[in-house]
XYZ file of C-alpha atoms in Angstrom:
734
model
C 131.138 151.523 -115.852
C 129.697 148.666 -113.116
C 126.544 147.962 -115.556
C 129.707 147.537 -118.302
C 131.438 144.968 -115.833
C 128.751 143.127 -114.953
C 127.519 142.571 -118.366
C 131.219 141.802 -119.660
C 131.344 139.244 -116.821
C 128.153 137.530 -117.834
C 128.736 137.447 -121.682
C 132.524 136.259 -121.091
C 131.996 133.834 -118.303
C 128.513 132.013 -119.688
C 129.776 128.930 -117.503
C 129.485 130.473 -114.758
C 126.420 132.741 -115.117
C 124.682 129.219 -116.349
C 125.259 127.530 -113.122
C 123.670 130.292 -111.270
C 120.860 130.301 -113.806
C 119.904 126.516 -113.663
C 120.602 126.659 -109.666
C 117.730 129.339 -109.397
C 115.731 127.739 -111.755
C 115.697 124.390 -110.915
C 115.334 125.401 -106.920
C 112.475 127.301 -107.540
C 111.025 124.883 -109.963
C 111.143 122.160 -107.038
C 110.626 124.533 -104.260
C 107.268 125.578 -106.206
C 106.150 121.645 -107.090
C 106.549 120.954 -103.654
C 104.622 124.134 -102.138
C 102.007 123.630 -104.842
C 101.461 119.394 -103.720
C 101.844 120.316 -100.047
C 99.044 122.865 -100.367
C 96.824 120.652 -102.449
C 97.180 117.565 -100.040
C 96.346 120.132 -97.207
C 93.489 121.350 -99.165
C 92.015 118.006 -99.692
C 92.616 116.449 -96.390
C 90.683 119.926 -94.873
C 87.470 119.064 -97.638
C 87.595 115.402 -96.960
C 87.047 116.516 -92.933
C 84.668 118.731 -93.624
C 82.919 116.485 -95.653
C 82.508 113.317 -93.416
C 82.827 115.397 -89.844
C 81.169 118.650 -90.560
C 82.993 122.353 -90.637
C 82.585 123.375 -87.320
C 85.269 123.934 -85.113
C 83.947 123.405 -81.324
C 80.471 122.540 -80.334
C 78.629 123.098 -76.891
C 76.006 120.713 -75.711
C 73.371 121.164 -73.463
C 70.004 123.003 -72.570
C 69.445 126.349 -73.474
C 67.174 129.101 -73.951
C 67.027 131.843 -76.753
C 68.814 134.517 -74.390
C 71.909 132.115 -74.026
C 72.258 130.966 -77.631
C 71.872 134.830 -78.443
C 74.804 135.536 -76.361
C 76.827 132.853 -78.015
C 75.872 133.929 -81.431
C 77.026 137.994 -80.206
C 80.358 136.652 -78.790
C 83.218 138.801 -80.219
C 85.286 136.688 -82.737
C 82.353 133.874 -83.572
C 81.378 134.022 -87.389
C 78.357 131.736 -87.228
C 76.482 129.570 -84.798
C 74.523 126.515 -85.669
C 71.755 125.099 -83.761
C 70.518 121.791 -83.403
C 68.485 119.752 -81.616
C 69.084 116.227 -80.796
C 67.001 113.131 -80.125
C 68.093 113.217 -76.427
C 66.416 116.933 -75.889
C 69.439 118.668 -75.613
C 70.770 121.250 -77.921
C 74.125 121.557 -80.199
C 75.497 125.256 -80.669
C 78.191 124.496 -83.761
C 80.399 127.380 -83.378
C 82.212 128.837 -86.301
C 85.255 131.493 -85.438
C 86.867 134.155 -87.392
C 90.450 133.781 -86.171
C 90.969 129.546 -86.081
C 93.750 129.879 -83.401
C 91.226 131.616 -80.895
C 89.219 128.390 -80.741
C 90.562 127.281 -78.042
C 90.821 129.962 -75.773
C 87.341 131.712 -76.632
C 85.078 128.559 -76.581
C 85.162 128.214 -73.132
C 84.311 131.665 -72.484
C 80.968 131.486 -75.108
C 80.209 128.545 -72.933
C 80.129 130.128 -69.791
C 77.795 133.078 -71.278
C 75.541 130.127 -72.068
C 75.926 128.738 -68.577
C 77.368 125.425 -69.976
C 80.823 123.840 -68.279
C 84.201 122.632 -69.266
C 83.127 118.986 -69.738
C 79.877 120.747 -72.269
C 82.435 121.632 -74.853
C 83.941 119.514 -77.449
C 86.453 120.532 -79.914
C 86.993 119.411 -83.579
C 90.363 117.945 -83.039
C 91.060 116.547 -86.369
C 89.822 120.104 -88.325
C 91.944 121.988 -85.883
C 94.896 120.191 -86.208
C 95.197 121.007 -89.736
C 95.504 124.559 -89.155
C 97.966 123.983 -86.201
C 95.988 124.540 -83.479
C 96.616 121.534 -80.862
C 94.495 120.826 -77.714
C 96.811 119.247 -75.072
C 94.120 117.342 -74.271
C 93.438 115.862 -77.707
C 94.644 112.417 -76.806
C 95.589 111.555 -80.198
C 98.844 112.261 -81.706
C 98.114 113.947 -84.685
C 101.517 113.912 -86.335
C 100.985 113.380 -90.207
C 99.825 117.216 -91.009
C 103.395 118.539 -88.483
C 105.404 115.844 -90.372
C 104.550 116.854 -94.230
C 105.414 120.730 -93.018
C 108.759 119.740 -91.643
C 109.552 117.512 -94.788
C 109.155 120.735 -96.762
C 110.900 122.814 -94.581
C 113.768 120.732 -94.997
C 113.375 120.242 -98.394
C 113.098 123.716 -99.070
C 116.375 124.539 -96.844
C 117.875 121.724 -99.403
C 116.778 123.779 -102.190
C 117.963 126.861 -100.456
C 121.469 125.653 -100.052
C 121.674 125.019 -103.847
C 121.417 127.998 -104.532
C 123.153 129.338 -101.976
C 126.120 127.207 -103.560
C 125.713 128.105 -106.585
C 126.524 132.003 -105.593
C 129.497 130.824 -103.680
C 130.982 129.389 -106.261
C 130.498 131.870 -108.620
C 131.613 134.816 -106.280
C 134.743 132.666 -105.139
C 135.429 132.329 -108.632
C 136.027 136.197 -108.772
C 137.825 137.298 -105.676
C 140.824 138.238 -107.885
C 139.315 140.261 -110.582
C 137.571 141.945 -107.883
C 141.012 142.644 -105.716
C 141.965 144.410 -109.057
C 139.127 146.776 -108.453
C 139.558 147.170 -104.926
C 143.013 148.218 -105.957
C 141.949 150.879 -108.300
C 140.028 152.544 -106.177
C 136.329 150.672 -105.940
C 134.415 151.109 -102.552
C 132.770 147.612 -100.936
C 129.628 149.316 -101.381
C 130.069 149.598 -105.108
C 131.079 146.079 -105.306
C 128.593 144.666 -103.530
C 125.892 146.574 -105.265
C 127.342 145.204 -108.517
C 127.068 141.689 -107.512
C 123.664 141.819 -106.353
C 123.104 143.601 -109.573
C 124.529 140.546 -111.233
C 121.904 137.907 -109.178
C 119.165 139.985 -109.890
C 120.097 140.181 -114.063
C 120.853 136.424 -114.045
C 117.836 135.041 -111.556
C 114.810 136.755 -112.242
C 113.642 135.310 -115.396
C 114.375 131.577 -114.052
C 112.952 132.168 -110.530
C 109.388 133.060 -112.543
C 109.743 130.499 -115.293
C 110.439 127.526 -112.239
C 107.671 128.955 -110.134
C 105.063 128.887 -112.981
C 106.527 125.309 -114.160
C 106.284 124.099 -110.582
C 102.473 124.838 -110.400
C 101.740 123.089 -113.687
C 103.595 120.377 -112.402
C 101.649 120.369 -109.291
C 98.698 119.821 -111.044
C 99.788 117.027 -112.965
C 100.669 115.573 -109.991
C 97.311 115.941 -108.353
C 95.917 114.414 -111.943
C 98.031 111.340 -111.581
C 97.043 110.801 -108.265
C 93.516 110.890 -109.428
C 94.000 108.198 -111.840
C 95.361 105.715 -109.784
C 92.907 106.219 -106.987
C 89.665 106.489 -109.457
C 88.443 103.152 -108.066
C 88.880 103.446 -104.435
C 85.492 103.115 -103.123
C 84.154 106.480 -101.052
C 87.217 108.303 -102.335
C 86.717 111.750 -103.939
C 88.342 112.872 -106.589
C 91.162 115.531 -105.493
C 90.320 119.138 -107.238
C 93.346 121.204 -107.876
C 93.563 124.644 -105.880
C 96.288 126.810 -105.843
C 96.135 129.762 -103.655
C 98.119 133.280 -104.557
C 99.562 133.348 -101.268
C 101.094 130.260 -102.085
C 102.926 131.441 -105.277
C 103.796 134.827 -103.562
C 105.397 132.826 -100.366
C 107.142 130.394 -103.336
C 108.489 133.852 -105.073
C 109.216 135.339 -102.075
C 111.434 132.503 -100.228
C 113.370 132.244 -103.724
C 114.092 136.001 -104.029
C 114.773 136.197 -100.245
C 117.391 132.990 -100.742
C 118.954 134.499 -103.892
C 119.335 137.787 -102.087
C 120.796 136.635 -99.263
C 123.487 133.716 -101.051
C 124.460 136.711 -103.315
C 124.634 139.229 -100.264
C 126.604 136.710 -98.032
C 129.847 136.380 -100.326
C 129.821 139.851 -101.894
C 129.814 140.738 -98.431
C 132.763 138.915 -97.620
C 134.806 139.835 -101.078
C 133.721 143.773 -100.354
C 135.606 143.142 -97.288
C 138.865 141.422 -98.305
C 141.902 143.669 -98.539
C 143.051 144.428 -102.337
C 146.183 142.192 -100.907
C 144.212 139.182 -99.857
C 142.017 139.323 -102.902
C 145.221 139.268 -105.330
C 146.780 136.568 -103.459
C 143.850 134.443 -104.080
C 143.720 131.839 -107.041
C 141.012 130.517 -106.883
C 141.569 127.116 -106.469
C 140.194 124.706 -103.956
C 142.834 124.142 -100.887
C 144.033 120.577 -100.633
C 145.875 119.187 -98.056
C 147.445 115.401 -97.103
C 144.404 113.747 -95.184
C 144.423 110.107 -93.546
C 140.899 109.085 -94.979
C 142.223 109.448 -98.495
C 144.993 106.580 -97.724
C 142.256 104.012 -98.619
C 141.598 105.401 -101.887
C 145.158 105.975 -102.381
C 145.378 102.211 -101.682
C 142.491 101.226 -103.843
C 143.013 103.556 -106.888
C 146.776 104.755 -106.516
C 147.922 108.460 -106.522
C 144.597 109.367 -108.403
C 142.765 107.997 -105.432
C 144.678 109.767 -102.881
C 144.195 113.499 -105.188
C 140.230 112.208 -105.490
C 140.029 111.727 -101.978
C 141.745 114.972 -100.809
C 139.739 117.347 -103.548
C 136.452 115.847 -101.978
C 137.797 116.879 -98.266
C 138.308 120.345 -99.496
C 134.659 119.988 -100.881
C 133.129 118.618 -98.220
C 131.030 121.925 -97.402
C 129.699 122.640 -100.882
C 128.969 118.851 -100.810
C 127.190 118.222 -97.698
C 123.572 119.221 -99.217
C 124.526 117.136 -101.809
C 125.397 113.991 -99.770
C 122.777 114.533 -97.374
C 119.899 114.353 -100.072
C 121.270 111.674 -101.778
C 121.439 109.542 -98.539
C 118.369 110.374 -97.459
C 116.439 109.647 -100.414
C 117.939 106.353 -100.747
C 117.533 105.488 -97.404
C 114.050 106.882 -97.555
C 113.137 104.760 -100.952
C 114.534 101.609 -99.576
C 112.915 101.416 -96.499
C 109.831 102.379 -98.095
C 109.933 99.613 -100.554
C 110.740 97.445 -97.814
C 108.308 98.474 -95.400
C 105.139 98.390 -98.163
C 106.576 94.784 -99.206
C 106.471 93.240 -95.505
C 103.048 94.923 -95.413
C 101.464 93.632 -98.349
C 103.162 90.029 -97.583
C 101.589 90.319 -93.894
C 97.996 91.565 -95.316
C 98.009 88.794 -97.886
C 98.829 86.013 -95.535
C 96.773 87.326 -92.554
C 93.923 88.361 -94.792
C 93.749 87.737 -98.365
C 95.246 84.275 -98.309
C 93.845 83.478 -95.014
C 89.924 84.134 -95.606
C 90.116 83.418 -99.328
C 87.994 80.306 -99.246
C 86.000 82.052 -96.563
C 84.555 84.763 -98.646
C 83.874 85.706 -102.186
C 81.135 88.398 -101.615
C 80.118 90.133 -98.326
C 76.983 92.082 -98.030
C 76.034 94.124 -95.481
C 72.256 94.736 -94.802
C 71.346 97.859 -92.994
C 69.653 98.030 -89.610
C 68.078 94.668 -90.049
C 67.882 91.475 -87.452
C 69.518 88.254 -88.927
C 65.863 86.723 -88.787
C 63.885 89.492 -90.232
C 65.767 88.590 -93.785
C 63.939 86.094 -95.564
C 65.443 86.325 -99.160
C 68.208 83.678 -97.821
C 67.142 80.741 -100.089
C 66.531 83.022 -102.906
C 70.241 84.218 -102.558
C 71.310 80.660 -102.455
C 69.208 79.935 -105.688
C 71.031 82.861 -107.706
C 73.448 81.524 -110.618
C 77.007 81.288 -109.892
C 76.299 81.504 -105.946
C 77.668 78.087 -104.422
C 77.147 79.031 -100.649
C 75.797 81.776 -98.734
C 75.299 82.251 -94.937
C 73.214 85.371 -93.413
C 74.287 85.878 -89.993
C 74.528 88.560 -87.247
C 77.206 89.648 -84.606
C 75.952 90.686 -80.785
C 78.020 92.348 -78.229
C 77.381 90.003 -74.512
C 79.191 88.628 -71.562
C 79.689 85.291 -70.186
C 80.889 83.982 -66.610
C 83.340 81.633 -66.773
C 83.964 80.100 -63.060
C 87.340 78.792 -62.188
C 86.833 74.936 -61.999
C 85.396 75.111 -65.603
C 89.160 76.264 -66.940
C 90.764 73.321 -68.872
C 94.436 72.147 -67.307
C 96.236 73.696 -70.191
C 94.168 76.948 -69.103
C 95.089 77.059 -65.905
C 98.959 75.959 -66.328
C 99.022 78.833 -68.565
C 97.915 81.482 -65.401
C 94.617 81.325 -66.627
C 92.795 85.091 -66.088
C 96.096 86.004 -64.154
C 97.428 87.879 -67.551
C 94.100 89.239 -68.285
C 93.463 93.168 -67.909
C 90.232 94.423 -66.518
C 88.975 95.312 -69.737
C 88.968 91.463 -70.917
C 88.264 90.034 -67.692
C 86.241 91.082 -64.465
C 86.311 88.870 -61.668
C 83.194 88.035 -59.514
C 82.267 86.002 -56.558
C 80.573 83.443 -59.123
C 83.592 83.471 -61.780
C 85.110 85.775 -64.012
C 83.012 88.006 -66.668
C 84.632 87.550 -69.970
C 83.164 88.650 -73.521
C 80.872 86.448 -75.199
C 80.382 87.353 -79.039
C 77.101 86.067 -80.250
C 77.226 85.141 -83.950
C 73.820 84.190 -84.883
C 73.483 82.315 -88.210
C 70.217 81.499 -90.119
C 69.292 78.088 -89.281
C 69.970 76.191 -92.729
C 73.388 77.208 -92.151
C 73.694 76.695 -88.166
C 72.370 72.840 -89.559
C 74.917 73.043 -91.790
C 77.819 73.630 -89.400
C 76.518 71.339 -86.960
C 76.770 68.493 -89.889
C 80.169 69.795 -90.807
C 81.532 69.837 -87.466
C 80.103 66.384 -86.312
C 77.377 67.222 -84.133
C 73.908 66.089 -84.061
C 71.911 68.626 -85.597
C 69.334 70.943 -83.728
C 68.232 74.421 -83.169
C 67.724 74.521 -79.631
C 71.250 75.029 -78.319
C 74.798 76.951 -79.029
C 78.272 75.661 -80.285
C 80.894 77.224 -78.268
C 84.270 78.065 -79.870
C 86.742 76.216 -76.915
C 89.739 77.398 -78.143
C 92.378 80.348 -76.508
C 95.464 81.383 -77.716
C 98.703 81.329 -75.771
C 98.901 84.388 -73.772
C 102.409 84.208 -72.957
C 103.534 83.787 -76.693
C 104.256 87.410 -78.395
C 104.307 85.344 -81.659
C 100.857 86.282 -82.975
C 101.806 85.183 -86.665
C 101.697 81.635 -85.371
C 100.202 81.066 -82.410
C 100.004 78.404 -80.173
C 96.192 77.556 -79.284
C 95.246 75.970 -76.216
C 91.665 74.214 -74.941
C 89.430 77.050 -73.180
C 86.788 74.824 -71.048
C 86.501 71.443 -69.946
C 83.634 70.993 -72.147
C 81.377 69.696 -68.767
C 78.626 72.234 -68.529
C 75.495 71.529 -71.065
C 74.064 75.230 -70.316
C 75.676 78.560 -70.003
C 74.507 82.241 -69.068
C 74.828 84.896 -71.494
C 74.234 88.331 -69.650
C 73.616 92.002 -71.287
C 77.252 93.887 -70.998
C 75.435 96.854 -70.229
C 72.230 96.381 -67.835
C 72.381 93.894 -64.640
C 69.601 91.405 -64.489
C 69.243 91.268 -68.390
C 70.560 87.300 -68.658
C 69.480 83.967 -70.292
C 70.854 80.486 -69.933
C 71.939 78.888 -73.448
C 71.615 75.219 -74.290
C 75.270 74.165 -75.233
C 75.090 71.737 -78.335
C 78.714 71.217 -78.441
C 82.367 72.569 -77.683
C 84.534 73.086 -80.796
C 87.950 74.358 -81.860
C 86.242 74.514 -85.800
C 84.585 77.721 -86.733
C 81.593 78.073 -89.613
C 83.683 79.367 -92.680
C 82.966 83.528 -92.403
C 85.470 85.941 -92.701
C 85.704 86.841 -89.202
C 88.620 86.916 -86.624
C 87.785 85.294 -83.102
C 90.266 86.103 -79.966
C 92.743 88.177 -81.994
C 92.116 91.690 -79.837
C 90.626 89.850 -76.989
C 92.356 86.178 -76.061
C 89.714 85.713 -73.631
C 86.661 86.011 -75.452
C 84.887 82.817 -75.467
C 82.484 83.097 -79.088
C 79.139 81.596 -79.249
C 77.311 80.190 -82.664
C 73.638 80.023 -82.427
C 70.854 79.750 -84.505
C 68.588 82.222 -85.562
C 65.510 80.702 -84.174
C 67.468 80.285 -80.730
C 68.412 83.537 -81.026
C 64.418 84.633 -81.157
C 63.737 83.038 -78.251
C 65.740 84.390 -76.124
C 66.486 87.643 -77.246
C 64.353 89.806 -74.995
C 65.820 87.874 -71.822
C 69.204 89.308 -72.718
C 68.099 92.685 -74.024
C 70.750 92.923 -76.683
C 70.859 94.024 -80.010
C 72.820 93.634 -83.329
C 72.691 96.656 -85.352
C 73.183 94.858 -89.178
C 73.091 91.824 -90.462
C 75.703 90.292 -92.945
C 75.547 87.732 -95.846
C 78.530 85.556 -96.875
C 78.677 84.407 -100.424
C 80.979 82.093 -101.858
C 80.915 81.646 -105.760
C 81.019 78.634 -107.828
C 84.358 77.958 -109.884
C 86.133 80.004 -111.627
C 85.735 82.907 -109.779
C 86.340 86.152 -111.800
C 85.636 89.742 -111.285
C 83.088 89.767 -113.666
C 81.370 86.559 -112.040
C 81.594 88.410 -108.623
C 79.994 91.590 -109.891
C 77.259 89.969 -112.186
C 76.216 88.388 -108.509
C 76.516 91.460 -106.494
C 74.033 93.142 -109.398
C 71.809 90.301 -109.259
C 71.625 90.573 -105.027
C 71.332 94.624 -105.730
C 68.178 94.074 -107.439
C 67.334 91.331 -105.014
C 67.597 92.854 -101.476
C 68.118 97.282 -102.776
C 64.386 97.684 -102.705
C 63.693 96.032 -99.002
C 66.781 96.941 -97.493
C 69.748 99.175 -97.333
C 72.455 97.058 -98.222
C 76.026 97.902 -98.818
C 78.482 95.183 -100.542
C 82.228 94.407 -101.640
C 83.970 91.316 -103.156
C 87.051 89.859 -102.767
C 89.125 90.334 -106.260
C 87.940 94.111 -106.036
C 88.847 94.457 -102.306
C 92.385 93.055 -103.234
C 93.015 95.168 -106.291
C 91.578 98.564 -104.174
C 94.066 97.450 -101.630
C 96.605 97.190 -104.213
C 96.180 100.091 -106.079
C 96.038 102.074 -102.512
C 99.657 100.743 -101.579
C 100.769 101.527 -105.020
C 99.511 105.917 -104.571
C 101.273 105.556 -101.241
C 104.464 104.076 -103.225
C 103.682 106.732 -105.678
C 103.530 109.488 -103.363
C 106.368 108.566 -101.227
C 108.507 107.855 -103.894
C 107.650 110.896 -105.366
C 109.583 112.666 -102.292
C 112.325 110.441 -102.423
C 113.033 111.356 -106.339
C 112.623 115.047 -104.878
C 115.298 114.398 -102.495
C 117.448 112.890 -104.875
C 116.904 115.501 -107.546
C 117.905 117.665 -104.565
C 121.379 116.069 -103.821
C 121.920 115.675 -107.864
C 120.946 119.245 -108.480
C 123.626 119.828 -105.591
C 125.946 117.859 -107.457
C 125.673 119.360 -110.921
C 126.000 122.650 -109.619
C 129.268 121.952 -107.134
C 130.901 120.149 -110.218
C 130.526 122.510 -112.973
C 130.908 125.666 -110.712
C 134.245 124.312 -109.520
C 135.972 123.542 -112.769
C 136.658 126.882 -113.151
C 138.010 127.164 -109.896
C 139.819 124.102 -109.808
C 141.225 124.880 -113.824
C 144.658 125.842 -112.298
C 145.099 122.310 -109.556
C 144.122 120.474 -112.869
C 146.556 122.640 -115.459
C 149.396 121.463 -112.444
C 148.529 118.030 -112.518
C 149.154 118.121 -116.214
C 152.428 120.154 -115.871
C 153.917 117.499 -113.393
C 153.205 114.699 -115.901
C 149.610 113.485 -114.967
C 147.556 112.590 -118.469
C 144.384 113.091 -119.384
C 143.432 109.837 -118.756
C 144.438 110.042 -114.876
C 142.159 113.055 -114.246
C 139.691 111.522 -116.110
C 140.121 108.368 -113.521
C 140.377 111.106 -110.392
C 137.180 112.418 -111.739
C 135.221 108.927 -112.166
C 136.295 107.913 -108.378
C 135.233 111.234 -107.042
C 131.725 110.737 -109.065
C 132.023 107.067 -107.589
C 132.680 108.111 -103.861
C 129.717 110.550 -103.931
C 127.678 107.959 -105.601
C 128.922 105.130 -103.634
C 128.386 106.698 -99.760
C 124.847 106.746 -100.067
C 124.927 103.267 -100.528
C 127.356 102.145 -98.102
C 125.340 104.201 -95.331
C 122.064 102.826 -96.486
C 122.430 99.335 -96.671
C 123.808 98.579 -93.307
C 120.879 100.868 -91.687
C 118.505 99.560 -94.258
C 119.470 95.537 -92.956
C 119.151 96.280 -89.311
C 115.683 98.170 -89.578
C 114.272 95.352 -91.751
C 115.709 92.769 -89.250
C 114.079 95.218 -86.240
C 110.704 94.916 -88.344
C 110.731 91.314 -89.306
C 111.496 90.704 -85.523
C 108.385 93.089 -84.902
C 106.114 91.180 -87.043
C 107.301 88.028 -86.349
C 108.004 87.064 -90.113
C 110.288 84.785 -91.428
C 113.521 86.410 -93.261
C 113.240 83.874 -96.168
C 109.542 84.961 -96.609
C 110.451 88.424 -97.087
C 113.935 87.575 -99.182
C 111.611 85.681 -101.247
C 109.855 88.826 -102.340
C 112.680 91.325 -101.435
C 112.645 94.863 -103.392
C 116.206 94.385 -104.988
C 115.432 95.685 -108.664
C 113.681 98.809 -107.702
C 116.050 99.617 -104.892
C 118.812 98.796 -107.628
C 117.604 100.970 -110.162
C 117.165 103.449 -107.504
C 120.915 103.098 -106.469
C 121.706 103.035 -110.378
C 119.811 106.461 -111.342
C 121.744 108.086 -108.885
C 125.163 106.769 -109.845
C 124.087 107.426 -113.564
C 123.335 111.349 -112.419
C 126.212 111.920 -110.289
C 128.552 110.287 -113.156
C 126.909 112.387 -115.983
C 127.574 115.203 -113.896
C 131.356 114.741 -113.730
C 131.192 114.065 -117.167
C 130.184 117.406 -117.971
C 132.676 118.499 -116.061
C 135.301 116.505 -117.395
C 134.337 117.856 -121.019
C 135.293 121.434 -119.746
C 138.110 120.001 -118.083
C 139.784 118.588 -121.050
C 139.844 121.954 -122.744
C 141.889 123.741 -120.282
C 144.561 125.092 -122.518
C 147.781 124.700 -119.893
C 149.242 128.243 -120.309
C 146.542 129.956 -119.947
C 144.987 128.054 -117.182
C 148.736 128.966 -115.105
C 148.193 132.530 -116.188
C 146.944 135.575 -113.431
C 142.782 135.527 -114.102
C 142.009 138.377 -116.363
C 138.967 141.233 -115.623
C 136.476 139.121 -117.545
């Protein structure tokens, strides 16, 4: 009998069954897609860390004899130990554990077997954090992976609620029928078994199909990501992977969700007395509420009825409302953030240095005076100008009496941290970056600033930002020194007694045309520009050396990507056999930056769309499911004189409220957050509003409005087919 009842109900109530099937399929699809994408992002990040930093989990450094190494190798839980000898003579043991969660607990024990202390142990925090193994002593927050997990869990909960709501609507629709069955002797256990059987029949195939389609969708997402990021230098393509455990977890979550979603209302129905079930009409219970008066004032009677109906459905619509609000808010803030970031990057990097470089070539482990091809580079076709230079870290002494009046009025070194300036008996010891230029470029720089050319002295950047003004975007500059001393002392930052006297040709605020920033991280640094020949003479006295040399190239107009690629190719042929070089060009750098932003926007935008889909799916499930429950409500409205046009207006108002609520909440919240971001970045509001992402946000809003409107349109198509006499009669068995 129960089999006949279930099959008869499913056959004669296709709309209710389709609602459950659609909810199960869509939820399984989105859940599988979400889990698949998350797994592949996690897999790619783990592979990147292992490729760039190694796959070791913990490391012990020291001097060990063979017996101590064997003791570590035989330690319980250690699967492999890689032994390396450092140039310093120390031995490094890279440890791999069978159970990664035991790394923090077992590594100190293994270290004690080797006679090492806690200070000799290093953990691979980046890799361990990907397995949720967190060291309390790790200073880095490493919140990205836990954040992704939290987002995935929240989205999964939202998808689970969709299935639950679909079953709640379907079960509530049958209270009256089950009351009749209970009155003629059906036991609560039989009713529960019947409802659970129906859930299995309706949802098994949709869950499997949705899960498989979600796997295909996650593979497609990874391919799209590879296409977008294919030209990013150094990035390895993501290889799609899917662990069987991910599929098992996805299907298990869907199955458990369906079982719980069906069991909760089934248990509730089975506990109702026959009298309670027979009195149940299946209608949404409406009450007059104060909040409906606004809608009543604006839209009349239909507005009040729509407001009351929405209040009565507030629990079932909670997931939809929250998902739509979060998706629109996240999408709006993402668009605003990346717009602000793009403006800031353009102003502070690409536009600021647009005329300072076209190609940058890094010559590895080579001193500036060892590069003899500078003139050949300048004579290459398409090259307008080239500067070969090297950066060296040093320190210099600044006496109190040397400070300019403006510098003293601004507090002198009173606001400097110990990392920026150290007070000594002779004065303040500050950082002094040395920019060593090839001789011809230095002579051209001297001519540029109007100084008598010479290779026997340095030019000092005599400029400091107003440290009392936090507006870094419009920083006010002050003179640093009085420009009196003709010689300055430059010291080795690491070794005492290593120093040299540097003759000063000039103090200036005008710097060479290079892609370099001065005084940004440390406003108190005093920058020296030196010719290579002078540096060769004093280098051994100071005892510091730069690691790499840099070649800055300006190309002839018109500057195109093709022209810059041609110059890079010529430089590679000229220098590639003799030196190890890396190069980048300005146009490719800009395009790469744009692609990276687009890729991030695609990923985050996809997440926002997923949230919106969850909300819209809930709206569809709720709207189509509640149409059957509300048919008596609509029939009563028609019986007392409301026209079909009035019902249609009521539906339009409900759709407008559901879709409009996220807009009304998002706009003021977004405006407040954007105002805060503008304030923190010291960017003029006019600059942001000229490029504000109005169009994409408006399209996203209209997409939400259109989807909600379509859901209510489908509901209206069912409502208008209601037979008044049939709807007012009691429910039948099927």
